[in-house]
PDB file of C-alpha atoms and ligand atoms in Angstrom:
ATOM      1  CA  UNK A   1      94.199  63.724  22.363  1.00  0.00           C
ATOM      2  CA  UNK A   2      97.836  63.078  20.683  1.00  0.00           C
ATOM      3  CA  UNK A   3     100.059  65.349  22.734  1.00  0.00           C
ATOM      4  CA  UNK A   4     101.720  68.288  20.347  1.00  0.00           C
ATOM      5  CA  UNK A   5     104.874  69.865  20.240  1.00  0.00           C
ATOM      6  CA  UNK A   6     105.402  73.457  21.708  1.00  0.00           C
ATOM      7  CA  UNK A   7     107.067  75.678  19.323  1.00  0.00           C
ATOM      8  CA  UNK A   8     109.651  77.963  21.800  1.00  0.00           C
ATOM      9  CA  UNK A   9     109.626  80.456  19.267  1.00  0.00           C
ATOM     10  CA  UNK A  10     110.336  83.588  21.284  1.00  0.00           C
ATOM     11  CA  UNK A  11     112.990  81.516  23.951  1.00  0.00           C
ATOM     12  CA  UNK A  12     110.579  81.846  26.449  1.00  0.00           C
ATOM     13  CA  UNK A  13     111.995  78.212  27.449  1.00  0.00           C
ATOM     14  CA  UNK A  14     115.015  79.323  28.175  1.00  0.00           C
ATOM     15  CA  UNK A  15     114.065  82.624  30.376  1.00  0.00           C
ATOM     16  CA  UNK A  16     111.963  80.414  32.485  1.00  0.00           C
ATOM     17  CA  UNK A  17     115.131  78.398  33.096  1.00  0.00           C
ATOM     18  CA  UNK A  18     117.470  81.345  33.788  1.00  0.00           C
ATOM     19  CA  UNK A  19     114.212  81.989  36.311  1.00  0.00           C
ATOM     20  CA  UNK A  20     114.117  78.896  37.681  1.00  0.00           C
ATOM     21  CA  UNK A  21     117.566  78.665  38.707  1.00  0.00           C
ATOM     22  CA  UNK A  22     117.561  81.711  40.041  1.00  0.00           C
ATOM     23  CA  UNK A  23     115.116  81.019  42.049  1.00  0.00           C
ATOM     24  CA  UNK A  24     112.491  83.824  40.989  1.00  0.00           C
ATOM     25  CA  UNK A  25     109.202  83.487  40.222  1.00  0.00           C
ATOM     26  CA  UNK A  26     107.758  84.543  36.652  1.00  0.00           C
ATOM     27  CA  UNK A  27     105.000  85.980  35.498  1.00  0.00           C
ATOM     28  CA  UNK A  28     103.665  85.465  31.844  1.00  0.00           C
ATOM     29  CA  UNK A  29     101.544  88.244  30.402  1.00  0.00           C
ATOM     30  CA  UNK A  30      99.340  87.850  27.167  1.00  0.00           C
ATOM     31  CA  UNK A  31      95.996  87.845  25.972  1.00  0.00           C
ATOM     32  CA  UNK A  32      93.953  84.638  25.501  1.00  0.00           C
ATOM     33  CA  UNK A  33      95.184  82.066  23.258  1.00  0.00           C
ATOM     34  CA  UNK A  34      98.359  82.819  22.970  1.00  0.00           C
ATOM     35  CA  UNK A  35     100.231  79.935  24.204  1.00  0.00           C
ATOM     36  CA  UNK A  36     100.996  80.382  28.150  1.00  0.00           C
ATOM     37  CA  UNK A  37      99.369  77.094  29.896  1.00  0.00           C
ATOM     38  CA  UNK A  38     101.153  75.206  26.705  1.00  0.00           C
ATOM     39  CA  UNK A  39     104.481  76.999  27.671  1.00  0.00           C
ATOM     40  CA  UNK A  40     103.978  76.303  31.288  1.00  0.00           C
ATOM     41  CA  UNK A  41     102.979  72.644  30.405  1.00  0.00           C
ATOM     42  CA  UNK A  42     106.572  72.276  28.049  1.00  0.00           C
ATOM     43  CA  UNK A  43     108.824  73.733  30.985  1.00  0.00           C
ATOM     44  CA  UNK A  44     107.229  71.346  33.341  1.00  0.00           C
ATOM     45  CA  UNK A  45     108.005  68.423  31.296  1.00  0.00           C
ATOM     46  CA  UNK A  46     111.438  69.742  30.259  1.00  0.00           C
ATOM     47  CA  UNK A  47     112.562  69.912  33.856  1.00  0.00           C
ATOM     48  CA  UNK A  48     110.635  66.652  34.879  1.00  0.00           C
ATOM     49  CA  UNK A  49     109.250  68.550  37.700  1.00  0.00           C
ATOM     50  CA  UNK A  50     105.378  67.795  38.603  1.00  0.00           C
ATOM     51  CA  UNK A  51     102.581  70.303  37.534  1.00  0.00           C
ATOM     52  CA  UNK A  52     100.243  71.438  40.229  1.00  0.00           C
ATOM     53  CA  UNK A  53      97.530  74.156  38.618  1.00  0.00           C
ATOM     54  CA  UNK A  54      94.976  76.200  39.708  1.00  0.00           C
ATOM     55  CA  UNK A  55      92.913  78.384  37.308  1.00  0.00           C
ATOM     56  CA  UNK A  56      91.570  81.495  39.684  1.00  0.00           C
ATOM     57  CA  UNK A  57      87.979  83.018  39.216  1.00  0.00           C
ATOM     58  CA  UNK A  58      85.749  84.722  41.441  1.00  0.00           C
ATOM     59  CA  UNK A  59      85.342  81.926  42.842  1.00  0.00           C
ATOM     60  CA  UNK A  60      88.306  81.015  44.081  1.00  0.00           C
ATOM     61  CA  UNK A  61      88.793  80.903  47.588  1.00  0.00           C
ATOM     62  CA  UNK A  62      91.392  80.539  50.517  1.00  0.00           C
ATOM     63  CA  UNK A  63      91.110  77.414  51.186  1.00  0.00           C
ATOM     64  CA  UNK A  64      91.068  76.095  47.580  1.00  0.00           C
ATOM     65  CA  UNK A  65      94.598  77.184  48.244  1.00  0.00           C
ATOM     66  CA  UNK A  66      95.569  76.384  52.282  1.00  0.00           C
ATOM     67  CA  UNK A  67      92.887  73.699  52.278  1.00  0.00           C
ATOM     68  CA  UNK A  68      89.740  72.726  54.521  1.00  0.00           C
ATOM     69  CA  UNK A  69      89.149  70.658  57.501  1.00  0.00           C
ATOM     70  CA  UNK A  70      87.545  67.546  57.306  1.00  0.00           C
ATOM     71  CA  UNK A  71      85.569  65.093  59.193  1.00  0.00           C
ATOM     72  CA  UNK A  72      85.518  61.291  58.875  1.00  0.00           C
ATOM     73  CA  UNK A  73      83.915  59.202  61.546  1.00  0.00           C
ATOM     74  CA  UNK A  74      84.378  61.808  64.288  1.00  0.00           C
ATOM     75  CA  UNK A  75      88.211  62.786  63.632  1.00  0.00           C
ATOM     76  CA  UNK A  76      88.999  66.314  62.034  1.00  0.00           C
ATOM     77  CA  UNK A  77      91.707  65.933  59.808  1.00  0.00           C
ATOM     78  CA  UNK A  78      92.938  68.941  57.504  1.00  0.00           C
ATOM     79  CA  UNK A  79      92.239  68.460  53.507  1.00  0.00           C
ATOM     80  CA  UNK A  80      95.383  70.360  52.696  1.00  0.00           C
ATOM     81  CA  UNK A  81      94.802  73.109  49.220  1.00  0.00           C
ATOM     82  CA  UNK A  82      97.381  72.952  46.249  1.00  0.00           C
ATOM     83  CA  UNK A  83      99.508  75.565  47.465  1.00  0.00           C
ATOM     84  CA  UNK A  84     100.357  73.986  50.456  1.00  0.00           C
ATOM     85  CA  UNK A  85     101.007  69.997  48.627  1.00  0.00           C
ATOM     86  CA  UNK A  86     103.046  72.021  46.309  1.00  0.00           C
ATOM     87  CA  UNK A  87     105.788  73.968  48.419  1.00  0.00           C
ATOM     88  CA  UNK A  88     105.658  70.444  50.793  1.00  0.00           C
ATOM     89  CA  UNK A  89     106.801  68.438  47.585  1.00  0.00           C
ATOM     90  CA  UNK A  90     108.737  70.939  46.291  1.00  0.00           C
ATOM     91  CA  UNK A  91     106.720  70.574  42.849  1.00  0.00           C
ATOM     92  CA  UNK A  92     106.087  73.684  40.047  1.00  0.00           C
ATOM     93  CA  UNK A  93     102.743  75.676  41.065  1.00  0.00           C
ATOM     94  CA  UNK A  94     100.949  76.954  38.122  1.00  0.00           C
ATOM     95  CA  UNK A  95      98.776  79.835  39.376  1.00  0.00           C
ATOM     96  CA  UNK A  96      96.908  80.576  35.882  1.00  0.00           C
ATOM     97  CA  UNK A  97      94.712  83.987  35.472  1.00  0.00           C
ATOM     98  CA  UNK A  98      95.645  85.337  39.044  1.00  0.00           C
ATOM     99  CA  UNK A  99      94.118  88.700  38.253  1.00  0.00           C
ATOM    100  CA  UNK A 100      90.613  86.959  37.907  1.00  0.00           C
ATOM    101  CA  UNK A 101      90.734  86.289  41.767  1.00  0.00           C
ATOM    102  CA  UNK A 102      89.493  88.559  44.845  1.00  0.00           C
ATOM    103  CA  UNK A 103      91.651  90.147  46.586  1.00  0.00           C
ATOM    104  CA  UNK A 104      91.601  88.210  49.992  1.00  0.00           C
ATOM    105  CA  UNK A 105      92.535  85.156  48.250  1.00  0.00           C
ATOM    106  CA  UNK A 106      95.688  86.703  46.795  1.00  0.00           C
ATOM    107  CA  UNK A 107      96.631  88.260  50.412  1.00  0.00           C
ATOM    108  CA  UNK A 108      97.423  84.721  51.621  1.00  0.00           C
ATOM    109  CA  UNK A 109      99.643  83.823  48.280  1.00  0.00           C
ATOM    110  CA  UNK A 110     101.560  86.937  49.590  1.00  0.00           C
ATOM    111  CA  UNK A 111     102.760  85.249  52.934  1.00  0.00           C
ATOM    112  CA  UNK A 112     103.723  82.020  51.364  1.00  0.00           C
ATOM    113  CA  UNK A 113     105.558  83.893  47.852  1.00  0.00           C
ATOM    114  CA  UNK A 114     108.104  86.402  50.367  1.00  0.00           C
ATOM    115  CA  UNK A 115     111.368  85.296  50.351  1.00  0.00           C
ATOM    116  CA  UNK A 116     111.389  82.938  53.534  1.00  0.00           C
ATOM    117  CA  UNK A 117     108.995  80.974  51.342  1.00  0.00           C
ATOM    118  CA  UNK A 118     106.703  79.529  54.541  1.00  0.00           C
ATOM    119  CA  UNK A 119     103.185  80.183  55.586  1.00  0.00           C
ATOM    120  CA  UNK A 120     102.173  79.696  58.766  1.00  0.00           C
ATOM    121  CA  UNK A 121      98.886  76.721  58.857  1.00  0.00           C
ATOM    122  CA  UNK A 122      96.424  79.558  60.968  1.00  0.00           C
ATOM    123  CA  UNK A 123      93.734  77.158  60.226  1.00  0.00           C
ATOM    124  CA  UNK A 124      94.552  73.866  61.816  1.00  0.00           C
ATOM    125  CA  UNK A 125      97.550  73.296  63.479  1.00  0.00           C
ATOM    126  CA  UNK A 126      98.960  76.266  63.255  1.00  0.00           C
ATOM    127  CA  UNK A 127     102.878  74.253  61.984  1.00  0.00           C
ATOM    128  CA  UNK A 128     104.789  76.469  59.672  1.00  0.00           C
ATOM    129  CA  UNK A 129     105.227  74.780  56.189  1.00  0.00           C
ATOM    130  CA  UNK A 130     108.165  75.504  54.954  1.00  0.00           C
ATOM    131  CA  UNK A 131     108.633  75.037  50.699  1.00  0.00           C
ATOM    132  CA  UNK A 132     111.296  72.626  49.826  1.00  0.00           C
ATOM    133  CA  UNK A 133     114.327  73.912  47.646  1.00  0.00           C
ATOM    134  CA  UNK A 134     112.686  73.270  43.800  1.00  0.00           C
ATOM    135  CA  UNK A 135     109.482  74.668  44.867  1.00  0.00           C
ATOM    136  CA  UNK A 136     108.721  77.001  41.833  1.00  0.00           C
ATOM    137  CA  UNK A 137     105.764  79.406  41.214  1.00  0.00           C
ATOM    138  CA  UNK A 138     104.661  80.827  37.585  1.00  0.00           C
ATOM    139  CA  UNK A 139     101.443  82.897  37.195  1.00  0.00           C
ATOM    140  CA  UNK A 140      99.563  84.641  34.991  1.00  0.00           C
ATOM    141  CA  UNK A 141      97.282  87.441  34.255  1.00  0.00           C
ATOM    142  CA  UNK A 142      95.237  88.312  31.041  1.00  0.00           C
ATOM    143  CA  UNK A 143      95.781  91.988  30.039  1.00  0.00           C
ATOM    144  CA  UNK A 144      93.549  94.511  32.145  1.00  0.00           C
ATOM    145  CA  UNK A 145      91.292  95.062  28.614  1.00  0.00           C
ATOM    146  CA  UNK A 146      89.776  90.996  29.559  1.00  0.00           C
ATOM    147  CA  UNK A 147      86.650  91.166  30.589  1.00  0.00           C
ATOM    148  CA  UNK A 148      86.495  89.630  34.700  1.00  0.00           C
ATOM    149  CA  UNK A 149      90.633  91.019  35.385  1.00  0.00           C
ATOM    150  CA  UNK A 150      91.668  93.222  37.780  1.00  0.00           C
ATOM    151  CA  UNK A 151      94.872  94.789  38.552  1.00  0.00           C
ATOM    152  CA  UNK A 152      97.110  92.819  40.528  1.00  0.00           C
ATOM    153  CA  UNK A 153      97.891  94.609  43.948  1.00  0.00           C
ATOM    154  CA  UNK A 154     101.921  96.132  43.373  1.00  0.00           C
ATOM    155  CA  UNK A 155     103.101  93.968  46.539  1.00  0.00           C
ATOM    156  CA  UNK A 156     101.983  90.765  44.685  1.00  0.00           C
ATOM    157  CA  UNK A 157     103.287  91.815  41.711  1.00  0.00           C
ATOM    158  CA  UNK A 158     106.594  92.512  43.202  1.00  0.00           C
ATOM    159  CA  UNK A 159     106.852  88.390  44.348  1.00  0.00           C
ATOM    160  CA  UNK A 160     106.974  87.818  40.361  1.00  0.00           C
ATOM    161  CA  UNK A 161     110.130  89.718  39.564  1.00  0.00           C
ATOM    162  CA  UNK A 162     110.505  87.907  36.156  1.00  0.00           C
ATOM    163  CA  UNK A 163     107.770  89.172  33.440  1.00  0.00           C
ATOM    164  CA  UNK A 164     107.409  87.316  29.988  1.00  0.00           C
ATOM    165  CA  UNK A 165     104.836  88.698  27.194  1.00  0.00           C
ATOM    166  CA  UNK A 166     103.475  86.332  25.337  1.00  0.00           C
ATOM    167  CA  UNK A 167     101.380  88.097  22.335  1.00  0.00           C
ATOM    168  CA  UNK A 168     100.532  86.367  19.035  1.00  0.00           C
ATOM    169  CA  UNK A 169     103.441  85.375  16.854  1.00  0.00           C
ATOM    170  CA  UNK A 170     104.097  86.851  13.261  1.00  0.00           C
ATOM    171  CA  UNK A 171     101.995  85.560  10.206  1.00  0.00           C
ATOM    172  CA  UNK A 172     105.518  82.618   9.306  1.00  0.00           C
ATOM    173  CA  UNK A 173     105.378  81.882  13.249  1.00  0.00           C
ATOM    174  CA  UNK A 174     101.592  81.389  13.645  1.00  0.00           C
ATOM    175  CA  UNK A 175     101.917  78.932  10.210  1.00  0.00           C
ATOM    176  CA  UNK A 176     104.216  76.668  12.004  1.00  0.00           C
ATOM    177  CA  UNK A 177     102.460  76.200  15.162  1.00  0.00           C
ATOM    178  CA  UNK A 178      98.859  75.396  13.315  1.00  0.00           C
ATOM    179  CA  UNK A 179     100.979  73.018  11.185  1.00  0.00           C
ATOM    180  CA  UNK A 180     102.216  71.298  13.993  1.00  0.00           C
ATOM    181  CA  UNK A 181      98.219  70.738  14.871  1.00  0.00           C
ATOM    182  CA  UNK A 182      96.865  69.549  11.590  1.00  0.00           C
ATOM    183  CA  UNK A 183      98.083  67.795   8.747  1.00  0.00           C
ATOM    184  CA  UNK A 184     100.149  70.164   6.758  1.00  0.00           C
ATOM    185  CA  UNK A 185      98.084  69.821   3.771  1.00  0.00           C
ATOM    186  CA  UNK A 186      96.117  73.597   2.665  1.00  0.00           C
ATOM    187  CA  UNK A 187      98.851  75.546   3.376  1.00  0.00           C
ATOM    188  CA  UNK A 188      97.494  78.378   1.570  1.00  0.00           C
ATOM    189  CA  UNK A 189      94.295  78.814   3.092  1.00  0.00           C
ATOM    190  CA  UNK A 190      95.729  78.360   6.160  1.00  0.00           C
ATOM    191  CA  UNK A 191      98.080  81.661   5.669  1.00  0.00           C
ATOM    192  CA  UNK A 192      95.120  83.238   4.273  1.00  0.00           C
ATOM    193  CA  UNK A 193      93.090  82.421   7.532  1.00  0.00           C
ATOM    194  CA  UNK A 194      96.151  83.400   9.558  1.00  0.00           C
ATOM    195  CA  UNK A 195      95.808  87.445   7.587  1.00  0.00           C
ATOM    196  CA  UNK A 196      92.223  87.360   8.565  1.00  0.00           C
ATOM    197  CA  UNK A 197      92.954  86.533  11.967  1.00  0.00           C
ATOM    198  CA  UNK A 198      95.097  89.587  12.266  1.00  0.00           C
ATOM    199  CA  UNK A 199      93.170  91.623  10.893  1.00  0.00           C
ATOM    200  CA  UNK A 200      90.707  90.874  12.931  1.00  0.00           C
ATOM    201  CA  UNK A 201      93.071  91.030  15.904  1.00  0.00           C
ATOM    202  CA  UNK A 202      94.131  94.338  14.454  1.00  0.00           C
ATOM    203  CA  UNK A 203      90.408  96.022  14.378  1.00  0.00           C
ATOM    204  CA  UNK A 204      89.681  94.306  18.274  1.00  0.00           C
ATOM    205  CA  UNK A 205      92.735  96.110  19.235  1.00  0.00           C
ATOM    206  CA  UNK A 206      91.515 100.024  18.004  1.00  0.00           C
ATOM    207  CA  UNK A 207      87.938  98.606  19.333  1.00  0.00           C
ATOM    208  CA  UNK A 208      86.323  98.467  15.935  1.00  0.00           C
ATOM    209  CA  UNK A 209      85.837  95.276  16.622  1.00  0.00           C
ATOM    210  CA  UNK A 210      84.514  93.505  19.976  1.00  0.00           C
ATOM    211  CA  UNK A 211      86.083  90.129  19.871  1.00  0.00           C
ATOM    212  CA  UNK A 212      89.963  89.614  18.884  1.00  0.00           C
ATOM    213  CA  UNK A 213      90.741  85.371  17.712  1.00  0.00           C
ATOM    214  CA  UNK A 214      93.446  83.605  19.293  1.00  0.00           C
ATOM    215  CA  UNK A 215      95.748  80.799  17.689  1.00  0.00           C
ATOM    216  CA  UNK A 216      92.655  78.028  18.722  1.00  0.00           C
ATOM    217  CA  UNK A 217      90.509  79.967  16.088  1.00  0.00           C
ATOM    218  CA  UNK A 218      93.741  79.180  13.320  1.00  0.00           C
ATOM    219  CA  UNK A 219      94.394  75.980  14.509  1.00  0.00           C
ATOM    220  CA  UNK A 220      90.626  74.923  14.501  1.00  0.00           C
ATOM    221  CA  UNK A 221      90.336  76.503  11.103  1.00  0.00           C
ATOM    222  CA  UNK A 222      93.497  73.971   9.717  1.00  0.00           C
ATOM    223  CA  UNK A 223      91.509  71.203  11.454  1.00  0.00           C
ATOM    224  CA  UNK A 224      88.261  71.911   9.719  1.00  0.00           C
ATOM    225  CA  UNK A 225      90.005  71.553   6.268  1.00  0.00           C
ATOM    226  CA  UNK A 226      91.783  68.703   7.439  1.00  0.00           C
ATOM    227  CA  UNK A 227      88.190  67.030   7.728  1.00  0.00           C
ATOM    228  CA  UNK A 228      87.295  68.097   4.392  1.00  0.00           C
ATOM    229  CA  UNK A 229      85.217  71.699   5.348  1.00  0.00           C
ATOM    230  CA  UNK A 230      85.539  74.298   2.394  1.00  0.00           C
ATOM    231  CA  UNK A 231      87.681  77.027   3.528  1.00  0.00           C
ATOM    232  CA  UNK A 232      84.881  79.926   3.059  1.00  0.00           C
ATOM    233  CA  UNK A 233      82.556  77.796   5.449  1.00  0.00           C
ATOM    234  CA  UNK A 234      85.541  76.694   7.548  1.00  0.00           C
ATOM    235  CA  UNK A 235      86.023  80.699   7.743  1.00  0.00           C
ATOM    236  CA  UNK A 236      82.744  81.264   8.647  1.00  0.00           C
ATOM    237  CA  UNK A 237      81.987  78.923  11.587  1.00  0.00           C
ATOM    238  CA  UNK A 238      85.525  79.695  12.943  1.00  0.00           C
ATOM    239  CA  UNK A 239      85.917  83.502  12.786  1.00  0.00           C
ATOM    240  CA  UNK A 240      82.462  85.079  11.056  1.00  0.00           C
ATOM    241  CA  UNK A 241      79.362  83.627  12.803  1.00  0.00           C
ATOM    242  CA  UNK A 242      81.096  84.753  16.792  1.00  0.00           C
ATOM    243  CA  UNK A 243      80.518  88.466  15.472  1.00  0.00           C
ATOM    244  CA  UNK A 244      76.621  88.085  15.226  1.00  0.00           C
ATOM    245  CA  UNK A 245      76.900  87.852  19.095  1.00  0.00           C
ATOM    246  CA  UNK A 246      77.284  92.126  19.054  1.00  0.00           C
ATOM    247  CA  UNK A 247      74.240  92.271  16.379  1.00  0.00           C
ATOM    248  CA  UNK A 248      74.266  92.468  12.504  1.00  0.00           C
ATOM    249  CA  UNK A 249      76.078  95.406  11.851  1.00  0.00           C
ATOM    250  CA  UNK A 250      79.013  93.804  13.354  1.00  0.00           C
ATOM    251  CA  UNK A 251      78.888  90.357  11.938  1.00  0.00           C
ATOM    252  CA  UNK A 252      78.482  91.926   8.578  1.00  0.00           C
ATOM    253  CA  UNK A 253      81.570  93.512   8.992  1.00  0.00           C
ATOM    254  CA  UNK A 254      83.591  90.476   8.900  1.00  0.00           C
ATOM    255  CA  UNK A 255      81.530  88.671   6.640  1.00  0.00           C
ATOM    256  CA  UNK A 256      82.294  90.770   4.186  1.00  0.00           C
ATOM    257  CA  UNK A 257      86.082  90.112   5.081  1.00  0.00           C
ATOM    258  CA  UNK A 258      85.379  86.783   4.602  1.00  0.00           C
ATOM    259  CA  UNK A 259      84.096  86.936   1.131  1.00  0.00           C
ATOM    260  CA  UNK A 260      86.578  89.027   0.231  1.00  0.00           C
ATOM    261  CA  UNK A 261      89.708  86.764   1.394  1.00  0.00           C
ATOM    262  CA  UNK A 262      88.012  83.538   0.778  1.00  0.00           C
ATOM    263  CA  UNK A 263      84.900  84.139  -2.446  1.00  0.00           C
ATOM    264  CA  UNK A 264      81.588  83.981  -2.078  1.00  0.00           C
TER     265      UNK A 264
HETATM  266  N1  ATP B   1     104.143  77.783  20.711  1.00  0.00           N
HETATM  267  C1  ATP B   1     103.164  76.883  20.500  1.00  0.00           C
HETATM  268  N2  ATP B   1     103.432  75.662  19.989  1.00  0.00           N
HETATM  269  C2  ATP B   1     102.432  74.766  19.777  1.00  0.00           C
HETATM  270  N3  ATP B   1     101.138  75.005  20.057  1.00  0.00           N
HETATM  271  C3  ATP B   1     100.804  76.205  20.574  1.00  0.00           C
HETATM  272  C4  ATP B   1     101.803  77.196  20.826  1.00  0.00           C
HETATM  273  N4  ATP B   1     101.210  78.297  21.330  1.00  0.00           N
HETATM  274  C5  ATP B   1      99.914  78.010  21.389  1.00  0.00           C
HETATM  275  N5  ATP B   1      99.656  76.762  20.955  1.00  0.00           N
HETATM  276  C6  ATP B   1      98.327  76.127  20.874  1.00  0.00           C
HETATM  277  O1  ATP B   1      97.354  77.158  20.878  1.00  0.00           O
HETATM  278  C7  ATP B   1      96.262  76.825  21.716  1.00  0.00           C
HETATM  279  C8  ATP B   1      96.126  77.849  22.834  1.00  0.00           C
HETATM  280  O2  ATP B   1      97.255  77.763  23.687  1.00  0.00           O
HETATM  281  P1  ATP B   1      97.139  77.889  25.281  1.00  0.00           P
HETATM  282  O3  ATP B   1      95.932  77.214  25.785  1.00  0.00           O
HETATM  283  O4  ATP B   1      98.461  77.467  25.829  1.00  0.00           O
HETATM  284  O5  ATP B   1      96.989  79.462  25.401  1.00  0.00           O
HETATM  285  P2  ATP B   1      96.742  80.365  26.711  1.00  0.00           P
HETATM  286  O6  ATP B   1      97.533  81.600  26.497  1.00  0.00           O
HETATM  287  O7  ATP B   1      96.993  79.576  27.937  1.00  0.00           O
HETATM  288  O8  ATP B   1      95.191  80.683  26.563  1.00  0.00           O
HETATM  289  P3  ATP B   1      94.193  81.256  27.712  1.00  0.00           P
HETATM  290  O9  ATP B   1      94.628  82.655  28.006  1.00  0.00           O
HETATM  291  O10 ATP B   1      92.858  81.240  27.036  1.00  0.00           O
HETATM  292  O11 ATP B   1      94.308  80.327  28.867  1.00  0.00           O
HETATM  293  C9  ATP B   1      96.530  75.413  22.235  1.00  0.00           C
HETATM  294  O12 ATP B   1      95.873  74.494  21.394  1.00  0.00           O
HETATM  295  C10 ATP B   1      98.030  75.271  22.091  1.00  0.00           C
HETATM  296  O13 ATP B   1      98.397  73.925  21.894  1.00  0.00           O
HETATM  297 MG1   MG B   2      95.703  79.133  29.590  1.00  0.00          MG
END
C-alpha cells in the first residue's frame, strides 16, 4: 500500500512534541477510526525514533510484555517482551487500546511507567532494566461506550499525565483527509457521504442507532467511486447493509437515509 499523508489538523503533532520533550507520557482518547495509530505512526517518523506496538486484548498477557523463557538445546535463555526491548533501546512504545487488557497485565506497566522508569526482571535474572533517556510511551483507550473496554485503574492513568482527544473532524476536515486517500475526483458525493456519516454518527451517539462509521467508512466510500461504483451502491455496501446486523427495522432506517441523500 502507497504510504499517505497524515493531516495534523487539530496540532496534535505538536502536543506530542511539547510531551515528548518533557518527558511525559500521553494518552490519546477517541473512538474508533478516528486517526490515533496514524498519528502515532506520523510522530514516530517525524522524530525518526523506532515504533514498537502492542495492540492489548483479553488476551494479552505479562509476558507478551516482560517476555518468556526459552529453551534451545538444553540452555534457558529469556525471550525478552516489547516493553522491555523498548525502554533497553530507548525506542517509542505504542501501547494501543490499553483499556481492552486485564488488569494484572496493566499492574506490571505500572512498575516500569513510575518515574524511576525501571522494572525489576522477577522472572529470570532478576537485573533491573533501566529505560534509556528517549524511551517514550503513548497509549490509548477507546471511550468506555466500546464494546470489550474497561476503565483504566486511576494509578495507571495518572503515569499518562498528557491526554489528547481525538474525535472525528468537521464535515471541510473529514473532505481533506478522504482526498488525500483517493483520487480527488467526486467531490460532491464524497461531502454528501461525509453528511451521512454524521448523521449517522449523530443518531449512534443518542443510541438510536447501534453502530456509529469512522473515517475508513468515508475513505472506503471515495475509493469505491474511484473504481467506478455508483455512489447509491457505494453508499449502500459502505454505510447501509452493516445496519441489517441489528435486524430490519434498523437497516431500514438508514436505507431510507440513503435514498434520500443519494436517489433511489
Ligand atoms: N489526520 C489524518 N490524515 C490522514 N489519514 C487519516 C487521518 N486520520 C485518519 N486517517 C485515516 O483513517 C483511517 C483510520 O485511522 P486510524 O487507523 O489511525 O484510526 P484509529 O483511531 O487508530 O482507529 P482504531 O480505534 O480502530 O484503532 C486510516 O486509513 C487512516 O489513514
Ligand atoms: Mg488504531
Amino acid at each position: 500500500m502507497e504510504e499517505v499523508q497524515y493531516l495534523d489538523w487539530n496540532n496534535s503533532i505538536d502536543i506530542l512534541k511539547k510531551a515528548y520533550d518533557a518527558g511525559l507520557f500521553v494518552l490519546i482518547i477517541g473512538p474508533k477510526g478516528t486517526g490515533k495509530t496514524s498519528l502515532v505512526r506520523e510522530f514516530a517518523k517525524n522524530q525518526c525514533t523506532n515504533l514498537e506496538s502492542i495492540n492489548f486484548s483479553l488476551r494479552t498477557r505479562e509476558s507478551h510484555l516482560i517476555g518468556t523463557k526459552t529453551l534451545t538445546e538444553g540452555t534457558v535463555s529469556f525471550d525478552e517482551g516489547i516493553l522491555i526491548k523498548s525502554m533497553r533501546e530507548g525506542d517509542l512504545l505504542y501501547l494501543d487500546e490499553i483499556n481492552s487488557a486485564e488488569a494484572d497485565v496493566l499492574l506490571r506497566l505500572d512498575e516500569a511507567l513510575d518515574d524511576r522508569r525501571q522494572i525489576a526482571l522477577k522472572e529470570s535474572t532478576g537485573e533491573v532494566v533501566k529505560a534509556k533517556e528517549n524511551w517514550f510511551v503513548v497509549a490509548t483507550i477507546n471511550p468506555l461506550t466500546h464494546s470489550g473496554t474497561k476503565e483504566l485503574p486511576p494509578q495507571l492513568l495518572s503515569r499518562f499525565p498528557v491526554r489528547i482527544r481525538l474525535e472525528y473532524p468537521p464535515e471541510d476536515v473529514e473532505l481533506e483527509i478522504v482526498k488525500k486517500h483517493v483520487s480527488g475526483e467526486h467531490e460532491t458525493e464524497i461531502v454528501q457521504a461525509i453528511k451521512l456519516a454524521n448523521t449517522l454518527r449523530q443518531a449512534a451517539a443518542v443510541e438510536e442507532l447501534f453502530y456509529s462509521p469512522s473515517l475508513r467508512e468515508t475513505i472506503a466510500f471515495g475509493k469505491l467511486l474511484d473504481g467506478g461504483m455508483a455512489p447509491k451502491d457505494a453508499a449502500n455496501f459502505v454505510f447501509g447493509n452493516v445496519y441489517t446486523q441489528w435486524g430490519n427495522i434498523e437497516y431500514q432506517k438508514v436505507s431510507d437515509i440513503i435514498t434520500s441523500m443519494f436517489g433511489s
